[in-house]
């Protein structure tokens, strides 16, 4: 019982006033559970922080001086019985002593064990009001939101530190699992009596979103496509400015092969608007791609390309048509000539080349969002 009390009741060292209230709550917890336990150790809990200024999410890795709402989030668990987060902060930060919100405000069958904020420390604890456990969103649940003022620009990870002591930061799934076995950031502690399972933590997680899509062949100069995969390794270069002077990422596309042709790309980008180019030796360069990232991953983007510039001169002419005709029946030596992904170079590919060379290229700009 002594180890349990020292662990669960967050106010002992940081605020006597909070301890007494939490001790009363602890003594009234349901020690006999009627639920089935067993999820402990099978999940991947993740504690992390998100940062908001004037209602917009910002990157905690590079904060300007000012006041932010900081959320302590938990993902990867579908049920909780007891959760506690203990963190400290340096003297370039000041924290409002009253949270903006806590989980018990929005999750009906969870109670707060109280909170302690001040003198460089933040502690939040929650318990299920049920006999066994309380359901939460595995995507993410906000444990607490606090207003933090940073006196200078910083990486928040240099200012806020979540304790990895399993007595101070932990998550439990079901009262039936007992009060010692838990998820914790540190899983090897010779002084800890229970079983510890991995819980990860990141005060300033990477805000990048995955932007993915496919590269397909345009069959007409206006960008019309039959959604057939373009052969080859294309280079997608992403810039933060429309003048394309500040490169932020560059990735190569992946061509899957002739059996199930596909040409896909994936790039990690933080929220914002970007400008991109797409290049390949036998394709007309696309420099009219805009990517808008706003809070979530983007998938299924399609970029059509004029993929029949076989002499790499930046134009589609009769020279390219003649080259394509030479490729007929020789797919192994010129796989890039297979514009319709049929597995061979045929008159269909020649017709595409001829069509794309018959008029000025007028593919519409691509916006990925």
mmCIF file of C-alpha atoms in Angstrom:
data_model
loop_
_atom_site.group_PDB
_atom_site.id
_atom_site.type_symbol
_atom_site.label_atom_id
_atom_site.label_comp_id
_atom_site.label_asym_id
_atom_site.label_seq_id
_atom_site.Cartn_x
_atom_site.Cartn_y
_atom_site.Cartn_z
ATOM 1 C CA UNK A 1 0.000 0.000 0.000
ATOM 2 C CA UNK A 2 2.880 2.377 0.747
ATOM 3 C CA UNK A 3 4.327 2.175 -2.762
ATOM 4 C CA UNK A 4 0.864 2.610 -4.242
ATOM 5 C CA UNK A 5 0.204 5.737 -2.233
ATOM 6 C CA UNK A 6 3.572 7.251 -3.067
ATOM 7 C CA UNK A 7 2.904 6.700 -6.737
ATOM 8 C CA UNK A 8 -0.714 7.538 -7.302
ATOM 9 C CA UNK A 9 -1.037 10.633 -5.299
ATOM 10 C CA UNK A 10 0.711 13.308 -7.149
ATOM 11 C CA UNK A 11 0.448 16.044 -4.544
ATOM 12 C CA UNK A 12 2.732 14.591 -1.866
ATOM 13 C CA UNK A 13 5.888 16.379 -2.960
ATOM 14 C CA UNK A 14 4.352 19.170 -4.993
ATOM 15 C CA UNK A 15 1.326 20.303 -2.975
ATOM 16 C CA UNK A 16 -0.087 19.037 0.291
ATOM 17 C CA UNK A 17 -3.468 20.532 -0.521
ATOM 18 C CA UNK A 18 -3.863 18.275 -3.543
ATOM 19 C CA UNK A 19 -2.669 15.174 -1.717
ATOM 20 C CA UNK A 20 -5.475 15.033 0.812
ATOM 21 C CA UNK A 21 -8.176 15.322 -1.836
ATOM 22 C CA UNK A 22 -6.585 12.613 -3.927
ATOM 23 C CA UNK A 23 -6.062 10.343 -0.936
ATOM 24 C CA UNK A 24 -9.780 10.446 -0.216
ATOM 25 C CA UNK A 25 -10.501 9.622 -3.827
ATOM 26 C CA UNK A 26 -7.974 6.769 -3.765
ATOM 27 C CA UNK A 27 -9.567 5.160 -0.725
ATOM 28 C CA UNK A 28 -12.896 5.144 -2.543
ATOM 29 C CA UNK A 29 -11.612 3.528 -5.741
ATOM 30 C CA UNK A 30 -13.191 0.160 -6.594
ATOM 31 C CA UNK A 31 -10.523 -2.386 -5.638
ATOM 32 C CA UNK A 32 -12.693 -5.258 -6.857
ATOM 33 C CA UNK A 33 -13.219 -5.149 -10.624
ATOM 34 C CA UNK A 34 -15.795 -7.043 -12.594
ATOM 35 C CA UNK A 35 -14.190 -6.327 -15.979
ATOM 36 C CA UNK A 36 -11.885 -8.533 -17.935
ATOM 37 C CA UNK A 37 -8.349 -7.241 -17.975
ATOM 38 C CA UNK A 38 -5.747 -8.235 -20.504
ATOM 39 C CA UNK A 39 -5.031 -5.295 -22.816
ATOM 40 C CA UNK A 40 -2.126 -4.066 -20.702
ATOM 41 C CA UNK A 41 1.071 -4.549 -22.657
ATOM 42 C CA UNK A 42 -0.651 -5.021 -26.028
ATOM 43 C CA UNK A 43 -1.122 -1.323 -26.833
ATOM 44 C CA UNK A 44 1.290 1.463 -27.782
ATOM 45 C CA UNK A 45 0.522 4.466 -25.580
ATOM 46 C CA UNK A 46 2.075 7.735 -26.672
ATOM 47 C CA UNK A 47 2.199 10.931 -24.632
ATOM 48 C CA UNK A 48 2.942 14.096 -26.561
ATOM 49 C CA UNK A 49 2.322 17.832 -26.566
ATOM 50 C CA UNK A 50 0.690 20.076 -29.145
ATOM 51 C CA UNK A 51 0.962 23.862 -29.269
ATOM 52 C CA UNK A 52 -1.601 26.466 -30.293
ATOM 53 C CA UNK A 53 -1.366 30.218 -30.684
ATOM 54 C CA UNK A 54 -4.437 32.286 -31.567
ATOM 55 C CA UNK A 55 -6.288 29.062 -32.393
ATOM 56 C CA UNK A 56 -3.725 27.788 -34.925
ATOM 57 C CA UNK A 57 -1.446 24.830 -34.293
ATOM 58 C CA UNK A 58 2.257 25.659 -34.382
ATOM 59 C CA UNK A 59 5.456 23.640 -34.273
ATOM 60 C CA UNK A 60 6.739 23.235 -30.730
ATOM 61 C CA UNK A 61 10.247 22.710 -32.071
ATOM 62 C CA UNK A 62 10.524 26.391 -32.948
ATOM 63 C CA UNK A 63 8.369 28.672 -30.821
ATOM 64 C CA UNK A 64 8.565 32.441 -30.793
ATOM 65 C CA UNK A 65 8.308 34.229 -27.466
ATOM 66 C CA UNK A 66 4.670 34.488 -26.414
ATOM 67 C CA UNK A 67 1.748 32.686 -24.816
ATOM 68 C CA UNK A 68 0.524 29.334 -26.104
ATOM 69 C CA UNK A 69 -2.061 26.760 -25.165
ATOM 70 C CA UNK A 70 -0.112 23.545 -24.604
ATOM 71 C CA UNK A 71 -2.016 20.258 -24.767
ATOM 72 C CA UNK A 72 -0.782 17.106 -23.084
ATOM 73 C CA UNK A 73 -2.167 14.330 -25.294
ATOM 74 C CA UNK A 74 -2.434 10.556 -24.940
ATOM 75 C CA UNK A 75 -2.954 8.242 -27.898
ATOM 76 C CA UNK A 76 -2.828 4.494 -28.446
ATOM 77 C CA UNK A 77 -5.148 3.406 -25.611
ATOM 78 C CA UNK A 78 -8.831 2.585 -25.909
ATOM 79 C CA UNK A 79 -9.449 2.256 -22.165
ATOM 80 C CA UNK A 80 -7.914 3.801 -19.074
ATOM 81 C CA UNK A 81 -8.303 3.331 -15.344
ATOM 82 C CA UNK A 82 -5.566 5.595 -13.931
ATOM 83 C CA UNK A 83 -3.364 8.119 -15.757
ATOM 84 C CA UNK A 84 -0.830 10.527 -14.337
ATOM 85 C CA UNK A 85 1.477 13.003 -16.060
ATOM 86 C CA UNK A 86 4.248 14.815 -14.193
ATOM 87 C CA UNK A 87 6.347 17.455 -15.938
ATOM 88 C CA UNK A 88 8.746 20.234 -15.052
ATOM 89 C CA UNK A 89 9.524 23.492 -16.833
ATOM 90 C CA UNK A 90 12.462 25.890 -16.812
ATOM 91 C CA UNK A 91 12.492 29.526 -15.778
ATOM 92 C CA UNK A 92 11.978 30.882 -19.298
ATOM 93 C CA UNK A 93 8.404 29.602 -19.031
ATOM 94 C CA UNK A 94 5.555 30.616 -16.770
ATOM 95 C CA UNK A 95 2.393 28.542 -16.529
ATOM 96 C CA UNK A 96 -1.051 29.772 -15.559
ATOM 97 C CA UNK A 97 -1.866 28.027 -12.242
ATOM 98 C CA UNK A 98 -5.329 27.015 -13.485
ATOM 99 C CA UNK A 99 -5.579 24.667 -16.505
ATOM 100 C CA UNK A 100 -7.559 25.826 -19.510
ATOM 101 C CA UNK A 101 -9.174 22.372 -19.566
ATOM 102 C CA UNK A 102 -8.672 18.855 -18.231
ATOM 103 C CA UNK A 103 -9.822 15.480 -19.539
ATOM 104 C CA UNK A 104 -12.540 15.104 -16.922
ATOM 105 C CA UNK A 105 -14.276 18.148 -18.431
ATOM 106 C CA UNK A 106 -15.079 16.197 -21.588
ATOM 107 C CA UNK A 107 -14.907 12.490 -20.656
ATOM 108 C CA UNK A 108 -17.959 11.788 -18.561
ATOM 109 C CA UNK A 109 -16.854 8.782 -16.525
ATOM 110 C CA UNK A 110 -13.390 10.068 -15.606
ATOM 111 C CA UNK A 111 -12.556 12.167 -12.538
ATOM 112 C CA UNK A 112 -9.589 14.430 -11.988
ATOM 113 C CA UNK A 113 -7.365 13.584 -9.029
ATOM 114 C CA UNK A 114 -6.516 17.263 -8.903
ATOM 115 C CA UNK A 115 -3.620 19.134 -10.417
ATOM 116 C CA UNK A 116 -0.499 20.918 -9.228
ATOM 117 C CA UNK A 117 0.947 23.775 -11.279
ATOM 118 C CA UNK A 118 3.677 26.048 -10.019
ATOM 119 C CA UNK A 119 7.288 26.368 -8.908
ATOM 120 C CA UNK A 120 8.477 24.682 -12.085
ATOM 121 C CA UNK A 121 6.174 21.658 -11.915
ATOM 122 C CA UNK A 122 2.970 20.454 -13.553
ATOM 123 C CA UNK A 123 1.104 17.352 -12.418
ATOM 124 C CA UNK A 124 -2.216 15.965 -13.632
ATOM 125 C CA UNK A 125 -3.957 12.752 -12.587
ATOM 126 C CA UNK A 126 -7.173 11.040 -13.629
ATOM 127 C CA UNK A 127 -9.103 7.941 -12.593
ATOM 128 C CA UNK A 128 -12.018 6.054 -14.076
ATOM 129 C CA UNK A 129 -15.292 6.383 -12.184
ATOM 130 C CA UNK A 130 -16.333 2.892 -13.318
ATOM 131 C CA UNK A 131 -15.681 -0.414 -11.619
ATOM 132 C CA UNK A 132 -13.231 -1.399 -14.312
ATOM 133 C CA UNK A 133 -12.211 1.178 -16.917
ATOM 134 C CA UNK A 134 -13.294 4.138 -19.045
ATOM 135 C CA UNK A 135 -13.315 4.254 -22.831
ATOM 136 C CA UNK A 136 -11.259 6.928 -24.586
ATOM 137 C CA UNK A 137 -10.350 7.608 -28.193
ATOM 138 C CA UNK A 138 -7.299 5.625 -29.282
ATOM 139 C CA UNK A 139 -6.571 8.364 -31.820
ATOM 140 C CA UNK A 140 -5.929 10.925 -29.106
ATOM 141 C CA UNK A 141 -7.399 12.257 -25.893
ATOM 142 C CA UNK A 142 -6.344 15.584 -24.377
ATOM 143 C CA UNK A 143 -5.364 15.055 -20.753
ATOM 144 C CA UNK A 144 -4.838 18.724 -19.955
ATOM 145 C CA UNK A 145 -4.489 22.090 -21.647
ATOM 146 C CA UNK A 146 -2.386 24.766 -19.960
ATOM 147 C CA UNK A 147 -1.497 28.334 -20.894
ATOM 148 C CA UNK A 148 2.283 28.674 -21.065
ATOM 149 C CA UNK A 149 4.170 31.913 -21.680
ATOM 150 C CA UNK A 150 7.686 31.555 -23.090
ATOM 151 C CA UNK A 151 9.853 34.608 -22.449
ATOM 152 C CA UNK A 152 12.099 33.906 -25.442
ATOM 153 C CA UNK A 153 12.169 31.873 -28.639
ATOM 154 C CA UNK A 154 12.853 28.224 -27.969
ATOM 155 C CA UNK A 155 12.409 24.572 -28.714
ATOM 156 C CA UNK A 156 9.767 23.582 -26.149
ATOM 157 C CA UNK A 157 11.613 20.314 -25.517
ATOM 158 C CA UNK A 158 14.414 22.380 -23.957
ATOM 159 C CA UNK A 159 11.908 23.959 -21.562
ATOM 160 C CA UNK A 160 9.327 21.281 -20.704
ATOM 161 C CA UNK A 161 10.406 17.845 -19.473
ATOM 162 C CA UNK A 162 8.029 14.972 -18.765
ATOM 163 C CA UNK A 163 9.243 12.817 -15.893
ATOM 164 C CA UNK A 164 10.162 9.252 -16.829
ATOM 165 C CA UNK A 165 9.809 8.074 -13.235
ATOM 166 C CA UNK A 166 7.185 5.263 -13.333
ATOM 167 C CA UNK A 167 5.788 6.511 -10.040
ATOM 168 C CA UNK A 168 5.077 9.919 -11.543
ATOM 169 C CA UNK A 169 4.169 9.395 -15.198
ATOM 170 C CA UNK A 170 2.193 6.290 -16.124
ATOM 171 C CA UNK A 171 -1.020 4.913 -17.616
ATOM 172 C CA UNK A 172 -3.116 1.933 -16.529
ATOM 173 C CA UNK A 173 -5.841 0.271 -18.555
ATOM 174 C CA UNK A 174 -8.106 -1.550 -16.100
ATOM 175 C CA UNK A 175 -8.439 -1.790 -12.334
ATOM 176 C CA UNK A 176 -8.453 -5.579 -12.726
ATOM 177 C CA UNK A 177 -4.810 -5.362 -13.780
ATOM 178 C CA UNK A 178 -3.940 -4.174 -10.290
ATOM 179 C CA UNK A 179 -2.274 -0.940 -9.205
ATOM 180 C CA UNK A 180 1.366 -1.760 -9.908
ATOM 181 C CA UNK A 181 1.453 -3.030 -13.495
ATOM 182 C CA UNK A 182 1.390 -0.121 -15.921
ATOM 183 C CA UNK A 183 2.656 1.633 -19.009
ATOM 184 C CA UNK A 184 5.625 3.894 -18.302
ATOM 185 C CA UNK A 185 8.323 5.778 -20.172
ATOM 186 C CA UNK A 186 11.035 3.894 -18.286
ATOM 187 C CA UNK A 187 10.493 0.142 -18.336
ATOM 188 C CA UNK A 188 13.602 -0.865 -16.362
ATOM 189 C CA UNK A 189 13.551 0.284 -12.761
ATOM 190 C CA UNK A 190 15.033 -2.053 -10.119
ATOM 191 C CA UNK A 191 13.183 -0.203 -7.371
ATOM 192 C CA UNK A 192 9.773 -0.634 -8.970
ATOM 193 C CA UNK A 193 7.682 -3.601 -7.823
ATOM 194 C CA UNK A 194 5.246 -3.973 -10.725
ATOM 195 C CA UNK A 195 5.580 -4.886 -14.395
ATOM 196 C CA UNK A 196 6.342 -1.968 -16.689
ATOM 197 C CA UNK A 197 5.266 -1.787 -20.337
ATOM 198 C CA UNK A 198 6.500 0.707 -22.905
ATOM 199 C CA UNK A 199 4.873 4.120 -23.215
ATOM 200 C CA UNK A 200 6.603 6.630 -25.501
ATOM 201 C CA UNK A 201 6.735 10.368 -25.000
ATOM 202 C CA UNK A 202 7.674 13.392 -27.101
ATOM 203 C CA UNK A 203 7.223 16.965 -25.895
ATOM 204 C CA UNK A 204 7.787 18.337 -29.417
ATOM 205 C CA UNK A 205 6.723 15.686 -31.928
ATOM 206 C CA UNK A 206 7.426 16.075 -35.607
ATOM 207 C CA UNK A 207 4.473 17.926 -37.104
ATOM 208 C CA UNK A 208 5.106 16.560 -40.577
ATOM 209 C CA UNK A 209 2.197 15.059 -42.502
ATOM 210 C CA UNK A 210 2.581 12.411 -45.171
ATOM 211 C CA UNK A 211 1.702 13.615 -48.663
ATOM 212 C CA UNK A 212 1.487 10.719 -51.099
ATOM 213 C CA UNK A 213 0.192 10.056 -54.570
ATOM 214 C CA UNK A 214 0.935 8.659 -57.990
ATOM 215 C CA UNK A 215 2.492 9.820 -61.245
ATOM 216 C CA UNK A 216 0.515 8.950 -64.378
ATOM 217 C CA UNK A 217 0.938 9.493 -68.114
ATOM 218 C CA UNK A 218 -0.990 12.274 -69.824
ATOM 219 C CA UNK A 219 -2.384 10.996 -73.116
ATOM 220 C CA UNK A 220 -3.204 14.431 -74.537
ATOM 221 C CA UNK A 221 -1.496 17.836 -74.398
ATOM 222 C CA UNK A 222 -4.272 19.136 -72.108
ATOM 223 C CA UNK A 223 -3.330 16.660 -69.376
ATOM 224 C CA UNK A 224 -6.059 14.095 -70.054
ATOM 225 C CA UNK A 225 -4.978 10.809 -68.536
ATOM 226 C CA UNK A 226 -6.033 7.179 -68.514
ATOM 227 C CA UNK A 227 -4.353 6.905 -65.084
ATOM 228 C CA UNK A 228 -1.637 4.577 -66.342
ATOM 229 C CA UNK A 229 1.552 4.603 -64.311
ATOM 230 C CA UNK A 230 4.493 6.552 -65.710
ATOM 231 C CA UNK A 231 7.667 4.536 -66.015
ATOM 232 C CA UNK A 232 10.839 5.757 -64.323
ATOM 233 C CA UNK A 233 12.171 7.420 -61.203
ATOM 234 C CA UNK A 234 10.876 10.971 -61.029
ATOM 235 C CA UNK A 235 12.304 13.600 -58.706
ATOM 236 C CA UNK A 236 9.828 15.659 -56.676
ATOM 237 C CA UNK A 237 11.477 18.789 -55.267
ATOM 238 C CA UNK A 238 9.477 20.860 -52.782
ATOM 239 C CA UNK A 239 10.037 24.519 -51.936
ATOM 240 C CA UNK A 240 8.572 26.804 -49.295
ATOM 241 C CA UNK A 241 8.314 29.787 -51.647
ATOM 242 C CA UNK A 242 6.756 30.319 -55.057
ATOM 243 C CA UNK A 243 10.095 31.536 -56.428
ATOM 244 C CA UNK A 244 11.449 28.062 -55.572
ATOM 245 C CA UNK A 245 14.528 29.376 -53.825
ATOM 246 C CA UNK A 246 14.029 27.646 -50.455
ATOM 247 C CA UNK A 247 14.083 23.866 -50.876
ATOM 248 C CA UNK A 248 12.520 21.929 -48.000
ATOM 249 C CA UNK A 249 12.371 18.375 -49.370
ATOM 250 C CA UNK A 250 13.332 16.197 -52.309
ATOM 251 C CA UNK A 251 12.148 12.634 -52.865
ATOM 252 C CA UNK A 252 12.309 10.071 -55.653
ATOM 253 C CA UNK A 253 9.225 8.278 -56.901
ATOM 254 C CA UNK A 254 9.033 4.489 -56.890
ATOM 255 C CA UNK A 255 8.064 2.510 -59.985
ATOM 256 C CA UNK A 256 6.690 -0.881 -58.987
ATOM 257 C CA UNK A 257 7.454 -2.818 -62.158
ATOM 258 C CA UNK A 258 5.627 -4.193 -65.184
ATOM 259 C CA UNK A 259 3.462 -6.786 -63.440
ATOM 260 C CA UNK A 260 1.325 -4.241 -61.564
ATOM 261 C CA UNK A 261 2.571 -0.883 -62.813
ATOM 262 C CA UNK A 262 2.431 1.969 -60.349
ATOM 263 C CA UNK A 263 4.620 4.989 -59.781
ATOM 264 C CA UNK A 264 4.181 6.473 -56.321
ATOM 265 C CA UNK A 265 5.727 9.200 -54.199
ATOM 266 C CA UNK A 266 5.590 10.156 -50.545
ATOM 267 C CA UNK A 267 6.962 13.257 -48.855
ATOM 268 C CA UNK A 268 6.734 14.473 -45.244
ATOM 269 C CA UNK A 269 5.737 18.125 -44.847
ATOM 270 C CA UNK A 270 4.596 20.309 -41.973
ATOM 271 C CA UNK A 271 1.408 22.347 -42.292
ATOM 272 C CA UNK A 272 1.730 25.095 -44.860
ATOM 273 C CA UNK A 273 1.708 25.858 -48.575
ATOM 274 C CA UNK A 274 4.498 24.547 -50.784
ATOM 275 C CA UNK A 275 5.543 24.709 -54.432
ATOM 276 C CA UNK A 276 7.039 21.727 -56.254
ATOM 277 C CA UNK A 277 8.680 20.584 -59.443
ATOM 278 C CA UNK A 278 8.618 17.079 -60.927
ATOM 279 C CA UNK A 279 11.410 16.023 -63.282
ATOM 280 C CA UNK A 280 12.517 12.982 -65.280
ATOM 281 C CA UNK A 281 14.827 12.605 -68.286
ATOM 282 C CA UNK A 282 12.040 11.609 -70.681
ATOM 283 C CA UNK A 283 9.254 13.802 -69.320
ATOM 284 C CA UNK A 284 8.350 17.473 -69.637
ATOM 285 C CA UNK A 285 9.239 19.072 -66.307
ATOM 286 C CA UNK A 286 6.273 20.089 -64.181
ATOM 287 C CA UNK A 287 6.964 23.290 -62.247
ATOM 288 C CA UNK A 288 3.324 24.142 -61.528
ATOM 289 C CA UNK A 289 2.564 21.957 -58.513
ATOM 290 C CA UNK A 290 1.167 23.485 -55.310
ATOM 291 C CA UNK A 291 0.856 21.442 -52.119
ATOM 292 C CA UNK A 292 -1.357 22.663 -49.261
ATOM 293 C CA UNK A 293 -0.973 20.790 -45.976
ATOM 294 C CA UNK A 294 -3.477 21.581 -43.243
ATOM 295 C CA UNK A 295 -3.604 19.332 -40.212
ATOM 296 C CA UNK A 296 -3.716 15.861 -41.762
ATOM 297 C CA UNK A 297 -2.042 13.449 -44.148
ATOM 298 C CA UNK A 298 -2.862 13.680 -47.838
ATOM 299 C CA UNK A 299 -3.177 10.560 -49.967
ATOM 300 C CA UNK A 300 -4.372 9.735 -53.451
ATOM 301 C CA UNK A 301 -2.880 12.769 -55.196
ATOM 302 C CA UNK A 302 -2.446 12.308 -58.967
ATOM 303 C CA UNK A 303 0.124 14.138 -61.083
ATOM 304 C CA UNK A 304 -0.209 13.691 -64.872
ATOM 305 C CA UNK A 305 3.000 14.045 -66.885
ATOM 306 C CA UNK A 306 3.828 14.392 -70.555
ATOM 307 C CA UNK A 307 6.177 11.417 -70.551
ATOM 308 C CA UNK A 308 7.245 11.246 -74.199
ATOM 309 C CA UNK A 309 10.160 13.676 -74.434
ATOM 310 C CA UNK A 310 12.411 10.868 -75.622
ATOM 311 C CA UNK A 311 15.260 13.108 -76.798
ATOM 312 C CA UNK A 312 15.102 15.231 -73.614
ATOM 313 C CA UNK A 313 14.914 18.600 -75.366
ATOM 314 C CA UNK A 314 11.935 19.931 -73.423
ATOM 315 C CA UNK A 315 9.526 19.635 -76.395
ATOM 316 C CA UNK A 316 7.334 16.992 -78.010
ATOM 317 C CA UNK A 317 7.999 16.842 -81.742
ATOM 318 C CA UNK A 318 8.126 14.413 -84.646
ATOM 319 C CA UNK A 319 11.573 13.407 -83.410
ATOM 320 C CA UNK A 320 9.942 11.879 -80.324
ATOM 321 C CA UNK A 321 7.298 10.164 -82.449
ATOM 322 C CA UNK A 322 9.995 8.638 -84.618
ATOM 323 C CA UNK A 323 11.914 7.535 -81.540
ATOM 324 C CA UNK A 324 8.804 5.862 -80.168
ATOM 325 C CA UNK A 325 8.279 4.011 -83.426
ATOM 326 C CA UNK A 326 11.838 2.680 -83.147
ATOM 327 C CA UNK A 327 11.049 1.360 -79.657
ATOM 328 C CA UNK A 328 8.250 -0.892 -80.924
ATOM 329 C CA UNK A 329 8.829 -4.447 -79.784
ATOM 330 C CA UNK A 330 11.933 -3.519 -77.766
ATOM 331 C CA UNK A 331 10.486 -2.817 -74.352
ATOM 332 C CA UNK A 332 13.594 -4.123 -72.591
ATOM 333 C CA UNK A 333 15.824 -1.443 -74.120
ATOM 334 C CA UNK A 334 13.357 1.437 -73.804
ATOM 335 C CA UNK A 335 10.789 0.708 -71.074
ATOM 336 C CA UNK A 336 10.058 4.438 -70.782
ATOM 337 C CA UNK A 337 8.386 4.201 -74.199
ATOM 338 C CA UNK A 338 5.548 2.102 -72.759
ATOM 339 C CA UNK A 339 3.191 5.024 -72.130
ATOM 340 C CA UNK A 340 0.030 2.984 -71.648
ATOM 341 C CA UNK A 341 1.656 0.508 -69.223
ATOM 342 C CA UNK A 342 0.675 -2.414 -71.458
ATOM 343 C CA UNK A 343 3.982 -4.192 -71.069
ATOM 344 C CA UNK A 344 5.190 -3.341 -74.558
ATOM 345 C CA UNK A 345 5.761 -0.383 -76.874
ATOM 346 C CA UNK A 346 3.023 -0.344 -79.504
ATOM 347 C CA UNK A 347 1.167 1.959 -81.858
ATOM 348 C CA UNK A 348 -0.873 3.135 -78.883
ATOM 349 C CA UNK A 349 2.262 4.700 -77.406
ATOM 350 C CA UNK A 350 3.179 6.228 -80.743
ATOM 351 C CA UNK A 351 -0.305 7.746 -81.008
ATOM 352 C CA UNK A 352 0.034 9.284 -77.536
ATOM 353 C CA UNK A 353 3.371 10.813 -78.537
ATOM 354 C CA UNK A 354 1.964 12.110 -81.803
ATOM 355 C CA UNK A 355 -1.103 13.567 -80.052
ATOM 356 C CA UNK A 356 0.990 15.346 -77.405
ATOM 357 C CA UNK A 357 3.127 16.860 -80.132
ATOM 358 C CA UNK A 358 0.217 18.055 -82.249
ATOM 359 C CA UNK A 359 -0.704 21.082 -80.115
ATOM 360 C CA UNK A 360 0.818 23.327 -77.470
ATOM 361 C CA UNK A 361 1.012 21.676 -74.082
ATOM 362 C CA UNK A 362 -1.708 22.969 -71.795
ATOM 363 C CA UNK A 363 -1.819 20.714 -68.748
ATOM 364 C CA UNK A 364 -3.614 22.535 -65.916
ATOM 365 C CA UNK A 365 -1.647 23.302 -62.794
ATOM 366 C CA UNK A 366 -1.781 20.664 -60.061
ATOM 367 C CA UNK A 367 -2.948 21.541 -56.552
ATOM 368 C CA UNK A 368 -2.598 18.843 -53.896
ATOM 369 C CA UNK A 369 -4.605 19.483 -50.723
#
